[in-house]
GROMACS .gro file of C-alpha atoms in nm:
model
  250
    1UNK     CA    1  13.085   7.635  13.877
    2UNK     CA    2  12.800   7.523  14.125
    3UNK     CA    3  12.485   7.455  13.986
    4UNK     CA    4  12.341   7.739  14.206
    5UNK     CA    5  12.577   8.007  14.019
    6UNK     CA    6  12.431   7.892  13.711
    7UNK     CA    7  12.120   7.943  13.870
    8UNK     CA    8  12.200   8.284  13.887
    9UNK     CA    9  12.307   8.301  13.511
   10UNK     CA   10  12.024   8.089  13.411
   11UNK     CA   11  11.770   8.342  13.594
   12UNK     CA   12  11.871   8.662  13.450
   13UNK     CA   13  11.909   8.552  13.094
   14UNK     CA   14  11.572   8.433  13.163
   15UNK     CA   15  11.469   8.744  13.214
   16UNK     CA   16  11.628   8.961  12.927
   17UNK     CA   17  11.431   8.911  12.613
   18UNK     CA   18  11.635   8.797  12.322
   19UNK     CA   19  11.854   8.580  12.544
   20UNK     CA   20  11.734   8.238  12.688
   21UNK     CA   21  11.830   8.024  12.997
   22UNK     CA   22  11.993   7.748  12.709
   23UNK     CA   23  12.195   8.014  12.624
   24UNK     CA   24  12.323   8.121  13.002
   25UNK     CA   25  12.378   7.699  13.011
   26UNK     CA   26  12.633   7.679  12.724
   27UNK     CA   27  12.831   7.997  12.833
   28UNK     CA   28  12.869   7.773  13.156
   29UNK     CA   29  12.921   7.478  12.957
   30UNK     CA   30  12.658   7.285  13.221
   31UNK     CA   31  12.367   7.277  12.874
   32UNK     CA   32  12.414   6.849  12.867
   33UNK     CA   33  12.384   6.875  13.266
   34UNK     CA   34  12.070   7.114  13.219
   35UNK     CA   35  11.921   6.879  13.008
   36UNK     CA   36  12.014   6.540  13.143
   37UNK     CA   37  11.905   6.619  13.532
   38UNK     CA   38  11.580   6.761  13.403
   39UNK     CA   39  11.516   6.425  13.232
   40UNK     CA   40  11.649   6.222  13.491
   41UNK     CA   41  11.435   6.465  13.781
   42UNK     CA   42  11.862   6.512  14.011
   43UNK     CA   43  11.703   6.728  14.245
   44UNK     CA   44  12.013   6.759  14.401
   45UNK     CA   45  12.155   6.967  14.122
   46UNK     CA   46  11.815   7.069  14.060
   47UNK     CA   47  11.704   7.266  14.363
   48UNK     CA   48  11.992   7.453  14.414
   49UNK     CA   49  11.997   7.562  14.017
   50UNK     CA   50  11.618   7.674  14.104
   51UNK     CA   51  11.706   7.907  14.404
   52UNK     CA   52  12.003   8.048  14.199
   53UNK     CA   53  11.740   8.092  13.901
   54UNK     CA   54  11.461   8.245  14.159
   55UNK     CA   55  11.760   8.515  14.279
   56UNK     CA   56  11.824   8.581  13.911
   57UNK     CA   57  11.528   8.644  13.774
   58UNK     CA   58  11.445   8.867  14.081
   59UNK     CA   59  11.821   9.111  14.083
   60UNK     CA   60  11.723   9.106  13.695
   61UNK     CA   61  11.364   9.241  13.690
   62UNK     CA   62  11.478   9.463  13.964
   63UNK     CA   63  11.787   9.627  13.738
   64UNK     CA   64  11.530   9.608  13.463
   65UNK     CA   65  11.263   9.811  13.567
   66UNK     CA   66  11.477  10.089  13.730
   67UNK     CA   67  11.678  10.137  13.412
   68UNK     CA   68  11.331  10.117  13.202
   69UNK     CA   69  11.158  10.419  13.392
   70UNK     CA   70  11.467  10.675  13.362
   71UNK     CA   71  11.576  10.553  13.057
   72UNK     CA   72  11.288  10.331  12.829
   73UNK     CA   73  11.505  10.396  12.490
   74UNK     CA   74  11.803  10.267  12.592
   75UNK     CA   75  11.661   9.966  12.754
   76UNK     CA   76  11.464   9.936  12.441
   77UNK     CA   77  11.743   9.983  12.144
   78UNK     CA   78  11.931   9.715  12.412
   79UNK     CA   79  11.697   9.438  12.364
   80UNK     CA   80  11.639   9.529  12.002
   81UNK     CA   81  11.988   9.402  11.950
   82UNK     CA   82  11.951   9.089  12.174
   83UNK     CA   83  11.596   9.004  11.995
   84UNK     CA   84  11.775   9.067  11.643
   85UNK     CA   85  12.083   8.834  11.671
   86UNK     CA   86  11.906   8.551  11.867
   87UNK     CA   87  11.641   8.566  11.562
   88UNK     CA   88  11.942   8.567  11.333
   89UNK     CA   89  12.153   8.282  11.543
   90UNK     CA   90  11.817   8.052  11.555
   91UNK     CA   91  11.773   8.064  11.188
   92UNK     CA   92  12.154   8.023  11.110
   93UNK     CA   93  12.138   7.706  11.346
   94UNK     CA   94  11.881   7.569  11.015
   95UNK     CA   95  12.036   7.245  10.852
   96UNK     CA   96  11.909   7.385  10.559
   97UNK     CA   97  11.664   7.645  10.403
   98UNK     CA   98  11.441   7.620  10.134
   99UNK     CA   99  11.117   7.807  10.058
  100UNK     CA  100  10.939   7.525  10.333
  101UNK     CA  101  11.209   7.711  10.619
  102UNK     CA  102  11.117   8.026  10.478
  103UNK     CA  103  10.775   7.965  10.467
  104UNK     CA  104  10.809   7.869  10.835
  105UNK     CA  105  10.961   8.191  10.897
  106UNK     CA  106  10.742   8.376  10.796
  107UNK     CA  107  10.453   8.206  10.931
  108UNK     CA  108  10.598   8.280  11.217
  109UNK     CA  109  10.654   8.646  11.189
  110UNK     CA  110  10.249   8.655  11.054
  111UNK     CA  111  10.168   8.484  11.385
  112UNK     CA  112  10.290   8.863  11.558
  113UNK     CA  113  10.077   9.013  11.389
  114UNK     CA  114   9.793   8.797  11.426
  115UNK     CA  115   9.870   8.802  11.818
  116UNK     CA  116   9.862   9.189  11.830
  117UNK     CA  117   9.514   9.201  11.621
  118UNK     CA  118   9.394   8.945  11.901
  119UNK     CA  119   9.463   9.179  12.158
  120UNK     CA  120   9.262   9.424  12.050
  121UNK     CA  121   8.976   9.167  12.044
  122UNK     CA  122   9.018   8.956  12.350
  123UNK     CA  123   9.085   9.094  12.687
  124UNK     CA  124   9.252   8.815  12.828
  125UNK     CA  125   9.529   8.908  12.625
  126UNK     CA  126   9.603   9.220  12.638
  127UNK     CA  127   9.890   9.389  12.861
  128UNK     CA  128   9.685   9.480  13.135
  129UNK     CA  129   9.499   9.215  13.175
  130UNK     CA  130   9.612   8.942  13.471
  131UNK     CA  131   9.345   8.655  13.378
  132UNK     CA  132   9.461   8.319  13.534
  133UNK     CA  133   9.430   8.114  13.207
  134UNK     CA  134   9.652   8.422  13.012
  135UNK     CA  135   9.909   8.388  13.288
  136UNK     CA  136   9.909   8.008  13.289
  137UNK     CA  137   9.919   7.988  12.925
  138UNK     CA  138  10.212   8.231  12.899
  139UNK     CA  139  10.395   8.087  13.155
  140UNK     CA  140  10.371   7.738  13.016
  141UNK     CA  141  10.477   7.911  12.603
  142UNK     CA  142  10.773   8.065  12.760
  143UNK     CA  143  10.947   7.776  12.960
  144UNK     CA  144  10.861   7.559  12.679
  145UNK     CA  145  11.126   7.707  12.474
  146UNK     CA  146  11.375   7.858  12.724
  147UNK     CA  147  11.587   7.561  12.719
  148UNK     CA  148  11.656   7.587  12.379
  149UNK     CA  149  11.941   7.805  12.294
  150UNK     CA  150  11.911   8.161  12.101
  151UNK     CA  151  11.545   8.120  12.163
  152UNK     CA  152  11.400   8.337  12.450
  153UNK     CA  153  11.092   8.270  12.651
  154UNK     CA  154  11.056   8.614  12.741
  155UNK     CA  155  11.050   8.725  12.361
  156UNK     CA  156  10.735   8.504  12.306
  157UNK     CA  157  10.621   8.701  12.659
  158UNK     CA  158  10.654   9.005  12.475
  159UNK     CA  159  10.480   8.873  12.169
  160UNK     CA  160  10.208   8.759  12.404
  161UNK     CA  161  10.164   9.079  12.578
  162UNK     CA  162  10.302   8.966  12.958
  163UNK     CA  163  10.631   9.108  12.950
  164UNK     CA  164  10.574   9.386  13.156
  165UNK     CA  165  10.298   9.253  13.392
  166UNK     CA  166  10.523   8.944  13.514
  167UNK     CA  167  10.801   9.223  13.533
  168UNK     CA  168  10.599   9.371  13.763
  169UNK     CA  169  10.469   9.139  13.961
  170UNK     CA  170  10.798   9.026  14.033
  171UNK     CA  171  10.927   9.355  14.151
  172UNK     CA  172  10.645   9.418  14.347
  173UNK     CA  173  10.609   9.052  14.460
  174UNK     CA  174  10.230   8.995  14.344
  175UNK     CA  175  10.197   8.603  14.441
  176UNK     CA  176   9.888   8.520  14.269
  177UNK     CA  177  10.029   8.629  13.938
  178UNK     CA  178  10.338   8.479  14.007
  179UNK     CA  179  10.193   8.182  14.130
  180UNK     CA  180   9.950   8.170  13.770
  181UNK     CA  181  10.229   8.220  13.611
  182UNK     CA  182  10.426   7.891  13.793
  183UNK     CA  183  10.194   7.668  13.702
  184UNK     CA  184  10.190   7.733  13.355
  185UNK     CA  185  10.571   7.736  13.371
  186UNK     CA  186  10.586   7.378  13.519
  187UNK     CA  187  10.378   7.232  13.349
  188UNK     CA  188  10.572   7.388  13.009
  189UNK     CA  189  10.899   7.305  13.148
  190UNK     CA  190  10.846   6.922  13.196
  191UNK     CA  191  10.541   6.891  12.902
  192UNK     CA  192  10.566   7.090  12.624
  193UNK     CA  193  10.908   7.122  12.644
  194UNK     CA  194  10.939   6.737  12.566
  195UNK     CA  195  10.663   6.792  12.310
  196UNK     CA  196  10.877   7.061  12.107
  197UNK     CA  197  11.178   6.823  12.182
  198UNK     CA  198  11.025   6.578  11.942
  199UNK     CA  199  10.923   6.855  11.703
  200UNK     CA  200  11.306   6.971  11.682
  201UNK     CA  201  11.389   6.555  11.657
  202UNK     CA  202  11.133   6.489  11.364
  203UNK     CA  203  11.157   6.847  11.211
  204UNK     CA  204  11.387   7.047  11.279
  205UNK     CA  205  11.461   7.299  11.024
  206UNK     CA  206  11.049   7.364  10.996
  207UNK     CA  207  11.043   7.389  11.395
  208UNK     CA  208  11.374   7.616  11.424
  209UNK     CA  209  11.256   7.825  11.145
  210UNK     CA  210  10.936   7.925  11.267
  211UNK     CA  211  11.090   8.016  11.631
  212UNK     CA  212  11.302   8.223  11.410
  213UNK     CA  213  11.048   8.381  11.269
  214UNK     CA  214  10.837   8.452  11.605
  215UNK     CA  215  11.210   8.593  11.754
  216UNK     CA  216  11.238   8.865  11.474
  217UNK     CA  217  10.916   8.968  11.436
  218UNK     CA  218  10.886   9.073  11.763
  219UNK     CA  219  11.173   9.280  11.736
  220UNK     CA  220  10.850   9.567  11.594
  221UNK     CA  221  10.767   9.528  11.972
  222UNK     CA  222  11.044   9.721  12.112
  223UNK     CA  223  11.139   9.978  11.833
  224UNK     CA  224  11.261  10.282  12.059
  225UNK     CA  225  11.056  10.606  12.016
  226UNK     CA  226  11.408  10.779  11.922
  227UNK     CA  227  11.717  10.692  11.844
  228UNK     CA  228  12.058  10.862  11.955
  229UNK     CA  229  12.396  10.810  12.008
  230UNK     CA  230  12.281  10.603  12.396
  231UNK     CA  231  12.039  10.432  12.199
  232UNK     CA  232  12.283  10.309  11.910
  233UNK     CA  233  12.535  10.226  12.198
  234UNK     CA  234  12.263   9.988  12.350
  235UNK     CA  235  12.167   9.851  12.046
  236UNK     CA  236  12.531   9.766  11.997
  237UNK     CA  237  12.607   9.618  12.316
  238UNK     CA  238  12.280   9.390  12.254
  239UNK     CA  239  12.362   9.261  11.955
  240UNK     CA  240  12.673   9.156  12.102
  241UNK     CA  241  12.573   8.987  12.390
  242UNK     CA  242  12.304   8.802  12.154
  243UNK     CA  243  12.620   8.700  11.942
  244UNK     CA  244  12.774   8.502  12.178
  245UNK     CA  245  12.616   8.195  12.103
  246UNK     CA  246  12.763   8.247  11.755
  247UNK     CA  247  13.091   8.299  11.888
  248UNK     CA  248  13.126   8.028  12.103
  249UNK     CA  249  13.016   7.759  11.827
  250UNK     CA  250  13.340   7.887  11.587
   0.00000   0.00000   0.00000
């Protein structure tokens, strides 16, 4: 498969909370290829990967939204289940847990709550708001984690409050939000990234358990409003899709 096809993966598991663009990368089995071009800056694997990720991330907001307005439960219970089994794959992936991992855990799940108290405190990050700094700093959380699989940069969007705003802007092709929001992302991609790298080297059950943590506690974020048979069907097919990390490693 052609780097730019896994572009295309890479860009609309991007997109779906729950699932992450490591993730898309070991369904293609390209994740050591990912990770070994972005160290060693092979733009010519690189720049077609981008495009294919750009056309993702675009035919996957697009599906997203128009689903969301006729049917917001469904699209909800789905990535309920995708939020629930990468949580769930994440901390299974912990060489060991002890009270420090669960501590970690649920440090992270207190940092949720935390965030949505600070919403209610500070504009710049609440949904609405489209403040530079809250776009770059978003932008730069999310890609820092996205390469890691079962860990999805646009679950710690939702946990930041941007979900829906960069959703929009990229269906309605607002450049100055999308352009905030690439900055941050670059400079996460090839900085923080490494930075978390080393946290995952030096600790890694601590680090893995606390993404863990922030993973299923934003699952609270998109509870459905009600719950049928549709709903129950989405949740199911979410939960499998999230699985198939798990599946693959057996």
């Amino acid at each position: 498969m052609t780097s730019f096809w896994q572009g295309i993966l890479f860009g609309v598991a991007v997109i779906l909370p729950g699932l992450s663009g490591g993730t898309a990368a070991l369904i293609t089995g390209s994740y050591r290829e990912l990770i070994g071009s972005l160290a060693g800056l092979r733009w010519r694997y690189l720049l077609p990967l981008a495009a294919g990720a750009a056309l993702g991330v675009f035919l996957g907001a697009k599906l997203l939204e128009l689903f969301w307005g006729v049917y917001p439960n469904v699209i909800l219970s789905f990535l309920l289940g995708l939020l629930l089994a990468s949580g769930i794959d994440v901390l299974r992936r912990v060489p060991g847990f002890g009270w420090t991992e669960v501590a970690a855990a649920i440090t992270g799940l207190g940092l949720v709550l935390a965030l949505s108290r600070v919403e209610a405190a500070l504009p710049w990050v609440g949904e609405g708001s489209l403040s530079y700094l809250r776009l770059i700093i978003g932008g730069a959380a999310s890609s820092s984690v996205m390469l890691l699989p079962g860990v999805s940069g646009s679950s710690l969007l939702i946990l930041l409050g941007q979900y829906r705003t960069i959703l929009e802007a990229i269906n309605e092709l607002q450049w100055t939000v999308l352009g905030a929001f690439g900055v941050g992302s670059v400079i996460g991609l090839f900085g923080f990234s490494r930075l978390l790298g080393q946290l995952l080297e030096r600790f890694p059950a601590v680090t893995l358990s606390t993404l863990g943590g922030l993973v299923l506690g934003s699952v609270w974020l998109v509870l459905p409003t009600e719950f049928a048979l549709s709903e129950a069907g989405a949740l199911a097919i979410g939960l499998g899709l999230g699985a198939i990390p798990i599946w693959i490693k057996r």
